[in-house]
Coordinates of C-alpha atoms (C1' of nucleotides) in Angstrom, one line a residue:
Chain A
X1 CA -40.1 51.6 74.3
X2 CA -41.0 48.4 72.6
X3 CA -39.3 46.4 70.3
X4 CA -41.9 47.1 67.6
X5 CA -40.3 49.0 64.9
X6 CA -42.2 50.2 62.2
X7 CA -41.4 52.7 59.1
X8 CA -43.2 54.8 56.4
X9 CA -41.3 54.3 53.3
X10 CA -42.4 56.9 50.3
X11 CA -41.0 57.8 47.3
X12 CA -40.6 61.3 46.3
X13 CA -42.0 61.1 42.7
X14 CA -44.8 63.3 43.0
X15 CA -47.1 65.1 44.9
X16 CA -48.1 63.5 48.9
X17 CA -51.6 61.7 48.5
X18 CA -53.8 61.0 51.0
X19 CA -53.8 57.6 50.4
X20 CA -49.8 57.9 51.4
X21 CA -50.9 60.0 54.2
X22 CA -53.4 57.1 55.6
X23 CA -50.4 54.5 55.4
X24 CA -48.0 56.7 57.3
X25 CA -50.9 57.4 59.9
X26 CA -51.6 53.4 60.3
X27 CA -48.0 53.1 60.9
X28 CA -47.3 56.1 62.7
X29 CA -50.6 55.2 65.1
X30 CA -49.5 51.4 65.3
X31 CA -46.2 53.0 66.8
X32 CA -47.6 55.4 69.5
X33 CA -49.9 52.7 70.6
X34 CA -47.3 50.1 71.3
X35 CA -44.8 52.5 72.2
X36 CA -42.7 51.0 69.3
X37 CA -40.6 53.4 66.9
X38 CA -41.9 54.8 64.0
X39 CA -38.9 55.4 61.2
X40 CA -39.1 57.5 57.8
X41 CA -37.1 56.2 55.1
X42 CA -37.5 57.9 51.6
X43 CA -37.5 55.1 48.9
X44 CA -35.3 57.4 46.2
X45 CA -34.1 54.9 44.2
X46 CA -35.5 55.5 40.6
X47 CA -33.1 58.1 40.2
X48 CA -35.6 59.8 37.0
X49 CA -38.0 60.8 39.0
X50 CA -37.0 61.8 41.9
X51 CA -36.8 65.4 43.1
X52 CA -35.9 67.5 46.4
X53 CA -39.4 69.2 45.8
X54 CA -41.4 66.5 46.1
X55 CA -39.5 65.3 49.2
X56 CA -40.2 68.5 51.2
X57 CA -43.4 68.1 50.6
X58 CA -43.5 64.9 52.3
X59 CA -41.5 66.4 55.3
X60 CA -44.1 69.4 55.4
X61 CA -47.1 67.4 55.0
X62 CA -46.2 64.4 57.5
X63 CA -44.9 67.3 60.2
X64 CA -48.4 69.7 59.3
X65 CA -50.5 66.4 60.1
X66 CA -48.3 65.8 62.9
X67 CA -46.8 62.5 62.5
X68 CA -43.2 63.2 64.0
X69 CA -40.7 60.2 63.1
X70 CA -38.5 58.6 65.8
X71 CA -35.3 57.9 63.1
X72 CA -34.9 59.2 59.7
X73 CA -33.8 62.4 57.6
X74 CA -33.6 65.1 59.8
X75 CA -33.3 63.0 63.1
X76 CA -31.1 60.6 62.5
X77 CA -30.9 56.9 64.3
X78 CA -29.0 53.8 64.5
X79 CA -29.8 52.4 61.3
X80 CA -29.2 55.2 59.2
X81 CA -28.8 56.4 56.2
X82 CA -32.5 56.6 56.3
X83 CA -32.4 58.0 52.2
X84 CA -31.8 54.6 49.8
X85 CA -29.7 57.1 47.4
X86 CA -27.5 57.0 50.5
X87 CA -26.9 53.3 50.8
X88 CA -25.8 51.5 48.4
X89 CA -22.9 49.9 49.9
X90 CA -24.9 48.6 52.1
X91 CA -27.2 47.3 49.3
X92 CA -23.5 45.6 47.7
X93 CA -22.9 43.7 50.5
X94 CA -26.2 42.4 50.6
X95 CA -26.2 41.8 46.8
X96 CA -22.4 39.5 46.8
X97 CA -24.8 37.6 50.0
X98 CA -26.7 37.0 47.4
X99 CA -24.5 36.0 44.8
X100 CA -22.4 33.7 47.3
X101 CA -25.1 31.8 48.0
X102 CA -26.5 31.1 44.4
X103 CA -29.5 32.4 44.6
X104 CA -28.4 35.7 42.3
X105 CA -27.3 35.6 38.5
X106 CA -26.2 37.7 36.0
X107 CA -28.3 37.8 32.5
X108 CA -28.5 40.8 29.8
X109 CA -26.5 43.0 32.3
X110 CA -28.6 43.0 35.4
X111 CA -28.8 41.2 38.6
X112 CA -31.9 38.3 38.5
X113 CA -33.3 36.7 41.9
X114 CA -33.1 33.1 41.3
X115 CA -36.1 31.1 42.4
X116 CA -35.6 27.8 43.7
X117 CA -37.5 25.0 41.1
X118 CA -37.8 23.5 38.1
X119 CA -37.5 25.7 34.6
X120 CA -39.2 25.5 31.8
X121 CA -40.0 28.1 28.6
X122 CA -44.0 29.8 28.4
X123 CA -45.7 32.1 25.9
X124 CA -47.0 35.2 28.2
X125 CA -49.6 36.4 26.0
X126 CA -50.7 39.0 28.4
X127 CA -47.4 40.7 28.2
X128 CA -46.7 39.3 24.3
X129 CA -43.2 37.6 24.6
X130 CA -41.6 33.7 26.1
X131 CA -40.9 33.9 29.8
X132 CA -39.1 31.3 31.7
X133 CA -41.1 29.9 34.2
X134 CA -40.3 28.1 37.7
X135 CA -42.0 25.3 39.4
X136 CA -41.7 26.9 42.4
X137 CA -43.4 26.0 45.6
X138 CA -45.5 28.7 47.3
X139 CA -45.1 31.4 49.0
X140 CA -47.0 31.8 52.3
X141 CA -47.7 35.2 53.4
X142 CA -49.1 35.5 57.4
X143 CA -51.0 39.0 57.1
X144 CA -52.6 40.3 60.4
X145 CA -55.4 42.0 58.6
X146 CA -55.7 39.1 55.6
X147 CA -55.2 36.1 57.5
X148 CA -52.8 33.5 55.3
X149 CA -52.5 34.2 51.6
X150 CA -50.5 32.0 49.1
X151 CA -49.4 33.0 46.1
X152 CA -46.9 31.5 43.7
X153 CA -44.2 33.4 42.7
X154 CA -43.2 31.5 39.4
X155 CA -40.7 33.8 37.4
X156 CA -36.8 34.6 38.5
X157 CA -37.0 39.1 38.8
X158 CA -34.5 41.6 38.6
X159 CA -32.9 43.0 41.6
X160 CA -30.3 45.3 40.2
X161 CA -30.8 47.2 36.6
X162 CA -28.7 47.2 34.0
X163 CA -27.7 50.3 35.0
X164 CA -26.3 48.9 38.2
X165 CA -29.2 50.8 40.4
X166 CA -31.2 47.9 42.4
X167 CA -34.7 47.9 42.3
X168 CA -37.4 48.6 44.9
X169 CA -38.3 45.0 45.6
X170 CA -34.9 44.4 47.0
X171 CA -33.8 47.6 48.8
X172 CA -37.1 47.3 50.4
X173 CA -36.3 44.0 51.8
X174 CA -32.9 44.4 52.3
X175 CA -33.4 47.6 54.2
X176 CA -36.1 46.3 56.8
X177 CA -33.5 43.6 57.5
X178 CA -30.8 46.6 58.7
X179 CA -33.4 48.7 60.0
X180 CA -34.9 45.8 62.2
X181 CA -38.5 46.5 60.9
X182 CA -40.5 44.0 62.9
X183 CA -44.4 45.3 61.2
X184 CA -44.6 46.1 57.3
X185 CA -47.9 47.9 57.2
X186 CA -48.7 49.2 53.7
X187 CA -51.2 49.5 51.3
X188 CA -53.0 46.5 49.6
X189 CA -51.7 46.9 46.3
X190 CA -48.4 45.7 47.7
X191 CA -49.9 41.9 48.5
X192 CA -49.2 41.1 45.1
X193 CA -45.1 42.0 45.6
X194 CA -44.9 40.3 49.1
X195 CA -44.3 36.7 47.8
X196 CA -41.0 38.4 46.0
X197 CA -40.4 40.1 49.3
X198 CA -40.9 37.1 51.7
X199 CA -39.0 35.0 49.1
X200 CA -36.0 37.5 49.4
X201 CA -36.1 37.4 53.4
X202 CA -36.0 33.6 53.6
X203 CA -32.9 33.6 51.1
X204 CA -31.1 36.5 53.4
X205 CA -31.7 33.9 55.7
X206 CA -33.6 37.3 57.7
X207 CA -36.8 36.7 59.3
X208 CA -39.7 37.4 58.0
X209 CA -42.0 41.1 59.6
X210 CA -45.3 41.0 60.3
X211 CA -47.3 42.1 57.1
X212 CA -50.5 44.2 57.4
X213 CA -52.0 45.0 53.8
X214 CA -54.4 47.9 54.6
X215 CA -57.3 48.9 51.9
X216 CA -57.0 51.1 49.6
X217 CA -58.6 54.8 49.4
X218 CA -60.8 54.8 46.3
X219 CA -61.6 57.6 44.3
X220 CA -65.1 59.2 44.7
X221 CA -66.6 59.7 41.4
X222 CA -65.9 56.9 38.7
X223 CA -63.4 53.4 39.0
X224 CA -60.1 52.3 40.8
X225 CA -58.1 53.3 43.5
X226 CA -57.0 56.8 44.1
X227 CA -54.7 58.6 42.2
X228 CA -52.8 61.8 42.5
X229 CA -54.7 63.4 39.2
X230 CA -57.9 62.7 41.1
X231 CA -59.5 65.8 43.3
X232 CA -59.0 66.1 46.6
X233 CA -56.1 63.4 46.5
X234 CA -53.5 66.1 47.6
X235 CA -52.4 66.4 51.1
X236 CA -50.9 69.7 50.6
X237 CA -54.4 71.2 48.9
X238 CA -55.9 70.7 52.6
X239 CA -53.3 72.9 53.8
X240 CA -53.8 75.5 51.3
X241 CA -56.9 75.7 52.0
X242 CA -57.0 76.1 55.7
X243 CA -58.2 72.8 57.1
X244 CA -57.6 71.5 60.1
X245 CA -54.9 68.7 60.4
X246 CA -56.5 67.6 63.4
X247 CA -59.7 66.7 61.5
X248 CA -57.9 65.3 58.1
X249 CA -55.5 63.1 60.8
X250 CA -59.3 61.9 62.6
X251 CA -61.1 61.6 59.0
X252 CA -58.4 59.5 57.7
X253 CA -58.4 56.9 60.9
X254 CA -61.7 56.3 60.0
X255 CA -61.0 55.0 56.5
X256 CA -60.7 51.7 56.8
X257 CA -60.7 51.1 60.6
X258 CA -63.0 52.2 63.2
X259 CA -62.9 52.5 67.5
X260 CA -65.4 49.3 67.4
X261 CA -68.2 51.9 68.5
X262 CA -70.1 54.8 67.3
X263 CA -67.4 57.3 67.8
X264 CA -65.9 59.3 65.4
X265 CA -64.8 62.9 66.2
X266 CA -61.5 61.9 68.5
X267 CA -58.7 63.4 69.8
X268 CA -55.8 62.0 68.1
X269 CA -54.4 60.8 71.6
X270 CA -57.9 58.4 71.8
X271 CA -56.8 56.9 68.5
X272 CA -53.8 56.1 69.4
X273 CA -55.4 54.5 72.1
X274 CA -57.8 52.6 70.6
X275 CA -55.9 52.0 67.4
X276 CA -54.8 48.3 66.4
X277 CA -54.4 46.7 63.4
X278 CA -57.2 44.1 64.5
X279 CA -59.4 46.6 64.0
X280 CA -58.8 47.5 60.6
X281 CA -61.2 46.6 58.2
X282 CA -60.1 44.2 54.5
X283 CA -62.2 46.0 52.2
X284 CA -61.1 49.3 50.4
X285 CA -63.3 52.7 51.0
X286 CA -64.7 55.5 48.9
X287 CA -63.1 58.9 49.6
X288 CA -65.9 61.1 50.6
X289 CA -64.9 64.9 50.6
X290 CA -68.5 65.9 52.2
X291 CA -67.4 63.6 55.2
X292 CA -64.2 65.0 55.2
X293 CA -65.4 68.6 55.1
X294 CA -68.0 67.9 57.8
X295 CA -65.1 66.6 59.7
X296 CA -63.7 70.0 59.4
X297 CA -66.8 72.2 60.7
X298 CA -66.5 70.4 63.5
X299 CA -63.2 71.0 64.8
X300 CA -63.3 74.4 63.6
X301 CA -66.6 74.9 65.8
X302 CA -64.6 73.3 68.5
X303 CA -61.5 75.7 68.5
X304 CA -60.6 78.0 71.4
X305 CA -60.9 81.7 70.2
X306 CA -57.3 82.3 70.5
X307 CA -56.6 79.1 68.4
X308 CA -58.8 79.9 66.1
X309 CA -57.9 83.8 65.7
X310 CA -54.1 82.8 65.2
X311 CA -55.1 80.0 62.5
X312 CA -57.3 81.7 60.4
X313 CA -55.3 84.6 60.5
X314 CA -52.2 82.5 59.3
X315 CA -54.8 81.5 56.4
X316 CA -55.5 85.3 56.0
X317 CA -51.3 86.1 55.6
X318 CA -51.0 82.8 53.3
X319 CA -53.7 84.4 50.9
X320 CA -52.3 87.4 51.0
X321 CA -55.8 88.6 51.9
X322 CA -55.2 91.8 52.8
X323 CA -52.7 93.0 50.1
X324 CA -54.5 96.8 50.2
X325 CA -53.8 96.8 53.7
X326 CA -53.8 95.3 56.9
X327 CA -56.8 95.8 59.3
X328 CA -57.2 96.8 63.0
X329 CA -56.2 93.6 65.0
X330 CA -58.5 93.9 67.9
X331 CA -61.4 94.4 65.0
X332 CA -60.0 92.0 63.0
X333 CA -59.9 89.6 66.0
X334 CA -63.6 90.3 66.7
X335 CA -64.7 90.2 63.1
X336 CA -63.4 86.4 63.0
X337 CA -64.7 85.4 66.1
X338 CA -67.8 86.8 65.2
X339 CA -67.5 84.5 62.0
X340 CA -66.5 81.2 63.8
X341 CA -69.6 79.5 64.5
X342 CA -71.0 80.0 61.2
X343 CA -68.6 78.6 58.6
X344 CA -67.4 75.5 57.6
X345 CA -63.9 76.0 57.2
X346 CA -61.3 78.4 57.3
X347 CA -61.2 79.2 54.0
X348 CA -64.5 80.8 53.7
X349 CA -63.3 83.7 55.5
X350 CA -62.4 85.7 53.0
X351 CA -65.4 86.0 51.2
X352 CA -67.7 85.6 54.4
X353 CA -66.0 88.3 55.9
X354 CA -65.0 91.0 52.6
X355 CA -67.5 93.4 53.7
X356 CA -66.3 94.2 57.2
X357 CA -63.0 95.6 55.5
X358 CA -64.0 97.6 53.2
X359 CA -66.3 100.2 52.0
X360 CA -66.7 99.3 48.5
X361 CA -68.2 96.1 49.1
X362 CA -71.1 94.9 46.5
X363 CA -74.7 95.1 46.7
X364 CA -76.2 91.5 45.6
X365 CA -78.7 92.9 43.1
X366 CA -80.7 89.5 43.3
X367 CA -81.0 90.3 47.1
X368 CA -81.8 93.7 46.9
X369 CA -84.5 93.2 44.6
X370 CA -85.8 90.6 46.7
X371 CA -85.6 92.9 50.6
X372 CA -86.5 95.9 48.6
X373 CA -90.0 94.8 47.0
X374 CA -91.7 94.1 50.3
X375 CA -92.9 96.2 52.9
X376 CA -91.5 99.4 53.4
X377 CA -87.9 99.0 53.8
X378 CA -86.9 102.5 53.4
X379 CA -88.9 103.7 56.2
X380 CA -88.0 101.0 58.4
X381 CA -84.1 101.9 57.4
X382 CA -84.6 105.4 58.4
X383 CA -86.0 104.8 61.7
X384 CA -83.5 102.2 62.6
X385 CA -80.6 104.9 61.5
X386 CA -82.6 107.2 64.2
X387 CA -82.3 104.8 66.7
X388 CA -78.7 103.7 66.4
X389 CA -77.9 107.2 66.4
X390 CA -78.2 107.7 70.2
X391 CA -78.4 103.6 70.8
X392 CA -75.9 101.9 74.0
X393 CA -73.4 99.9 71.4
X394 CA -71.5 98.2 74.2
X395 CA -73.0 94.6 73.7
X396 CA -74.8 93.1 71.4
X397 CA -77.9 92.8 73.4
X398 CA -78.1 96.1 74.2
X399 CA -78.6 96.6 70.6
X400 CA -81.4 93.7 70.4
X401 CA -83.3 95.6 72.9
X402 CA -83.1 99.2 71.3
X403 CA -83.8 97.2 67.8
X404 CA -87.0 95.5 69.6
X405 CA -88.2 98.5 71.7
X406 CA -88.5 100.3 67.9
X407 CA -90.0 97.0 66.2
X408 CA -92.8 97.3 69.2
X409 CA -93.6 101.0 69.3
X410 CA -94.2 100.6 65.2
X411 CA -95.9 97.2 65.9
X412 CA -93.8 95.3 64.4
X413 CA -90.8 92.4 64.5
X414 CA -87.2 92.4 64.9
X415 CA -87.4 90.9 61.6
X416 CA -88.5 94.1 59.5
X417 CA -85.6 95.6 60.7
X418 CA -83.4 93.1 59.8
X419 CA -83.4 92.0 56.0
X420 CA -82.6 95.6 55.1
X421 CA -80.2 96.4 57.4
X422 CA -78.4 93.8 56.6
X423 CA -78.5 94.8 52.9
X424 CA -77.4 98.0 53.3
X425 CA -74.3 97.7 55.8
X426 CA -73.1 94.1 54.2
X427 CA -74.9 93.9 50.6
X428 CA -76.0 90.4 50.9
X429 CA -78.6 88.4 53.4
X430 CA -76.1 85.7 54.6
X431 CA -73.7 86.6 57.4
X432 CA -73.7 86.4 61.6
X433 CA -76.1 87.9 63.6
X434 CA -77.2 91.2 63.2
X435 CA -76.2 92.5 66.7
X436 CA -73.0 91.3 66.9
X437 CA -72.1 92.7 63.1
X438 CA -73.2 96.1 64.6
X439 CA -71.1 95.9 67.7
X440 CA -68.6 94.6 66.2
X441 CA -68.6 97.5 63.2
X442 CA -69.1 100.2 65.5
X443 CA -72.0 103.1 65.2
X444 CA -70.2 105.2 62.9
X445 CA -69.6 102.5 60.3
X446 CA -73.0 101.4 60.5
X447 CA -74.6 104.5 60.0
X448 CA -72.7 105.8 57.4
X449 CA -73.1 102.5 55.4
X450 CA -76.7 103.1 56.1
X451 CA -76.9 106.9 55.0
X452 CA -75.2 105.7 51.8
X453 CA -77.3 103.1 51.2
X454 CA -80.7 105.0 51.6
X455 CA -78.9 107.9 49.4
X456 CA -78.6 105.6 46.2
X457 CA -82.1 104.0 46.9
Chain B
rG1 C1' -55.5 36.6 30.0
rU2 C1' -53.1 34.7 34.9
rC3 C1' -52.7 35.3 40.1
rC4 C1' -54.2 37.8 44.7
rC5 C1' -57.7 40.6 47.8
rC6 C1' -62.7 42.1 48.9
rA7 C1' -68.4 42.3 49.1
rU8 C1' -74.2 45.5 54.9
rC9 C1' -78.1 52.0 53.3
rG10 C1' -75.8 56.7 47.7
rU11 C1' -70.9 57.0 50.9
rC12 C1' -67.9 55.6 55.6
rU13 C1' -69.2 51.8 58.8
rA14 C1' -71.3 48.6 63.6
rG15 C1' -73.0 43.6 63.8
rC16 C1' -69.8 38.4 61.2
rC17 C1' -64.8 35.3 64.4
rC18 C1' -68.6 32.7 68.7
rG19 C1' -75.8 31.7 63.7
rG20 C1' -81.6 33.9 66.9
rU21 C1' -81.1 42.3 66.5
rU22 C1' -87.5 46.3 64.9
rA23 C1' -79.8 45.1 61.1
rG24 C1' -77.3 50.4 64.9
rG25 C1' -74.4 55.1 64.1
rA26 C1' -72.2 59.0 60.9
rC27 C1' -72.0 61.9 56.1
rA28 C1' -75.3 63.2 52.2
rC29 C1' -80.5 64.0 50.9
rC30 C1' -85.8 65.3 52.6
rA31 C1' -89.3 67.2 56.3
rC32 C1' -90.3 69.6 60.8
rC33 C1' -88.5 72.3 65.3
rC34 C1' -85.2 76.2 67.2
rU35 C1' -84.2 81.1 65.2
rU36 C1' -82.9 87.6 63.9
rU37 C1' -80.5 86.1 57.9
rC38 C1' -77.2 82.1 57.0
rA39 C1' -75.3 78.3 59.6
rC40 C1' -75.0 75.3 64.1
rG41 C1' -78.2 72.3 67.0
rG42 C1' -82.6 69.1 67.9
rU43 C1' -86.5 65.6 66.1
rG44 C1' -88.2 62.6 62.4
rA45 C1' -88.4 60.1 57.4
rG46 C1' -86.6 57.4 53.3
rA47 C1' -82.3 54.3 52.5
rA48 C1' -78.6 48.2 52.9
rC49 C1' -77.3 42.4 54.2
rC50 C1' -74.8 41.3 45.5
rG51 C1' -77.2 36.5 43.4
rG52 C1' -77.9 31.2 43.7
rG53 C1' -77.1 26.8 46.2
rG54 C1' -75.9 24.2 50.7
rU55 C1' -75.5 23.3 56.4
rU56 C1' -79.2 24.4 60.2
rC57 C1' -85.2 24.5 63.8
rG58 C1' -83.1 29.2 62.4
rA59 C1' -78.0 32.4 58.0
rA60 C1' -76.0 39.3 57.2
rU61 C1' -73.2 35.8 60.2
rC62 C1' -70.6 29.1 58.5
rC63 C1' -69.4 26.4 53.4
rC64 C1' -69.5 26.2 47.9
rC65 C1' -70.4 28.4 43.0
rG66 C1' -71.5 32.6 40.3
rU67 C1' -71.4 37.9 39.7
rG68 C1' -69.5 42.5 40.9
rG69 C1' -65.5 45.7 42.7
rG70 C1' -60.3 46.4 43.6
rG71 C1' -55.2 45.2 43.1
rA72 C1' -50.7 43.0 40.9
rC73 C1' -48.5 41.0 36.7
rG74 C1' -41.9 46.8 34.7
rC75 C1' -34.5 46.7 34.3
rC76 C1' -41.4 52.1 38.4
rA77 C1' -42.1 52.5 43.7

RNA sequence: GUCCCCAUCGUCUAGCCCGGUUAGGACACCACCCUUUCACGGUGAGAACCGGGGUUCGAAUCCCCGUGGGGACGCCA
C-alpha cells in the first residue's frame, strides 16, 4: 500500500448527487490506482441539518456504485472517529494550538482565525455592512489540475460559532492533519475556500496536501452547476430505476476526464488503470442523461443471462411487479431473456413485458386500426391458428419454418403473418421476435389468445 | 460589486504542454442498409476551434485584451 491517503468527506444534509458521487469516484479511483487508502469521513457538523436518513443513503449509494472505503464508519481505522460529531476533543486541542499561538481570538462569542497583516475598516457593499480588512500577503495554492493559483485571503473568519460548534473550514483542515490526508481532491467550487484552508495548515504548522479541484457537473437544461432539485441529480433515482452501477460508475469517469483515447465503455478495473489526476480535464461538463442512458443499453446488452435474470428480477420484487401473483420462474426466466436485447434498461420491463403475464392485457386501438385495415388479416389469423395447431414448438425456428412454409403455399411473406399475430396474442406491434414470443408462450397460450382475438373481431 | 477558475460540433471530449491534422471519436439528430415488428448493429451526412489584437513563414495550439460561462464571497458544508 502507498502512502497516498485520500478521503471522501460528505455531509449528510440531503439527498447523494451525482455530482458527490463523481468526487468520491475521482478519489476513490486516485486510491485504487496508486494503491493508496481511500477514507470516508462524514462532515456532520451543522448539527440542523443533519439526519441518519440522509447518511444511509450515502452508505447505500457509495456501496451500490461500489466504492468500498479502506477506514471510516463501519470499518474503522487508525485515525478514527471517522464522523466530526464524534470528535470534538480532538477539534479542542487543535483549537487552544491555535489560541497558544495567537493566531485565534475571541470576538461576539465565537472563535476568529487571525490573519497575519495590517488592519484597516471597509464598506462591503456587496454584503451591505463595514468589514475589517487585512493586508495580507497571498495565498499560493499548488493545484495538480489548475496549476498555481493565488488568491488573497483579506478578512480574519470564524472557526468556532457562537454556539461553540466549529465550522467546516477548520474541522476540514484540522482533520486531514490527523487523518494524514496527503491528496485533497474535491470539487471546484471549493478553490475559492482553499486559501482559508492552506492558511490554516501553515499556522498548524501541518503541511500542506496536494489539492486537485475537479469541474463541476452542470445541469442540462438552463444555468449553473447542478443541484439536488435538478432531474436526474439523484444517485439513489438510478437505483430505483434499475440501472446499472457499472455503467453510472463508467458514465461518471468520463465527466471530466477521459483514457486519452477513444474509449469509453470500460471495465471499472481499466479506469482504475488508466485513471490519473493528469488526465482530468479544468473545465466543467454538461450532464447529459441521453449519454448516460445510452451508457446503460450497453451494459445491459452486455450482461450474462444469469446476471441479467437475477437483476431484473430484483427490479421486478423492488416494484412490487407482480402484486397479483408471482409467475412461473423458468417462464419468467425465458420471458426476460427473450426481452434483453431489445430494451434500454431494466426498468422497461414492466411494461415491455405486461402481456406475457396476463390475459387481460390491452388492445392498442391505434394499432389495431392500423393491422386491421389492410389486407386480409382475419384470414391470414385463421390459417396461422391452423398451423400452430399441429406446428413442432420446440425452437423458435422451427416455428419460422412452419410460419414460412404457410406464407409460401398462400404466396405470400412471413410478414402478413406477422403484424396480426402480434396484435392478437400481445395487443401492440412493438415487442421481440415473433418466434421466440411463441416459444416462449407456449401453443396453448397462443392459440387461445388468438381464438379470442378472432372471436371479438 | 470583489476575487478565483474555465472556453473545440447541440452535449461529453481527442488534439493544446512540445505551433504545420481533410480538426478525430462518442451521445443526440437525419438518411440509407440489415430485418420478422420494435430495438440492436452497420454505412453515410450535417455539425465546432467565442471575438479581436499580437508573436510567427505558419496559431485550435504561445501571449494580451475583450466577451461569454462557472464558482466563491455565511457563526452552511
Amino acid at each position: 500500500m502507498s502512502s497516498i491517503r485520500v478521503r471522501f468527506a460528505p455531509s449528510p444534509t440531503g439527498f447523494f448527487h451525482i455530482g458527490s458521487a463523481r468526487t468520491a469516484l475521482f478519489n476513490w479511483l486516485y486510491a485504487r490506482h496508486t494503491g493508496g487508502t481511500f477514507v470516508l469521513r462524514i462532515e456532520d457538523t451543522d448539527k440542523e441539518r443533519n439526519s441518519e436518513e440522509f447518511l444511509n443513503v450515502i452508505y447505500d449509494s457509495l456501496k451500490w456504485l461500489g466504492m468500498n472505503w479502506d477506514e471510516g464508519p463501519g470499518i474503522g481505522g487508525d485515525y478514527g472517529p471517522y464522523r466530526q460529531s464524534e470528535r470534538d476533543p480532538i477539534y479542542r486541542e487543535y483549537i487552544q494550538k491555535l489560541i497558544d499561538a495567537g493566531r485565534a481570538y475571541e470576538k461576539d462569542g465565537a472563535i476568529w482565525f487571525k490573519l497575519i497583516g495590517e488592519r484597516h475598516e471597509a464598506y462591503d457593499d456587496h454584503r451591505k455592512k463595514t468589514v475589517t480588512k487585512v493586508k495580507a500577503a497571498p495565498t499560493e495554492i499548488n493545484d495538480l489540475i489548475r496549476g498555481r493559483v493565488e488568491r488573497v485571503e483579506d478578512e480574519d473568519f470564524v472557526i468556532v460559532r457562537s454556539d461553540g460548534n466549529p465550522v467546516f473550514h477548520l474541522v476540514n483542515v484540522i482533520d486531514d492533519i490527523a487523518m494524514k490526508i496527503t491528496h485533497v481532491i474535491r470539487g471546484e467550487d471549493h478553490l475559492s475556500n482553499t486559501s482559508k484552508h492552506v492558511e490554516l495548515f501553515k499556522a498548524f504548522g501541518a503541511p500542506v496536501p496536494h489539492f486537485a479541484h475537479i469541474p463541476l457537473i452542470l445541469k442540462q437544461n438552463g444555468p449553473g452547476k447542478m443541484s439536488k432539485r435538478d432531474q436526474g441529480a439523484l444517485v439513489e433515482e438510478y437505483q430505483r430505476r434499475g440501472y446499472i452501477p457499472e455503467a453510472l460508475v463508467n458514465f461518471l469517469s468520463l465527466l471530466g476526464w477521459n483514457p486519452g483515447d477513444d474509449r469509453e465503455k470500460m471495465p471499472v478495473e481499466e479506469i482504475i488503470r488508466l485513471f490519473d489526476l493528469s488526465g482530468v480535464n479544468q473545465s466543467n461538463a454538461r450532464f447529459d442523461d441521453k449519454k448516460l442512458a445510452h451508457m446503460n443499453m450497453a451494459y445491459v446488452l452486455a450482461l450474462l443471462a444469469d446476471d441479467f435474470v437475477a437483476r431484473a428480477k430484483a427490479y421486478f420484487t423492488k416494484h412490487n411487479v407482480f402484486a397479483a401473483g408471482a409467475p412461473d420462474e423458468a417462464y419468467l426466466r425465458e420471458v426476460l431473456l427473450l426481452s434483453q436485447p431489445k430494451i434500454k434498461g431494466i426498468e422497461d420491463l414492466p411494461a415491455y413485458t405486461a402481456y406475457f403475464f396476463t390475459e387481460n392485457y390491452a388492445i392498442d386501438a391505434k394499432v389495431r386500426d392500423k393491422v386491421m385495415s389492410k389486407g386480409d388479416p382475419k384470414t391470414r389469423l385463421q390459417e396461422l391458428a391452423g398451423v400452430l395447431k399441429t406446428a413442432d414448438f420446440s425452437s423458435d425456428l422451427a416455428i419460422e419454418e412452419a410460419i414460412k412454409t404457410l406464407a409460401a403455399a398462400k404466396g405470400l411473406g412471413f410478414g402478413d403473418y406477422q403484424a396480426v399475430s402480434r396484435l392478437a396474442v400481445s395487443g401492440t406491434n412493438v415487442g421481440p421476435n415473433l418466434t421466440g414470443m411463441f416459444r416462449v408462450m407456449g401453443r396453448e397460450r397462443v392459440l387461445s389468445r388468438i381464438e379470442r382475438f378472432l372471436a371479438a373481431a
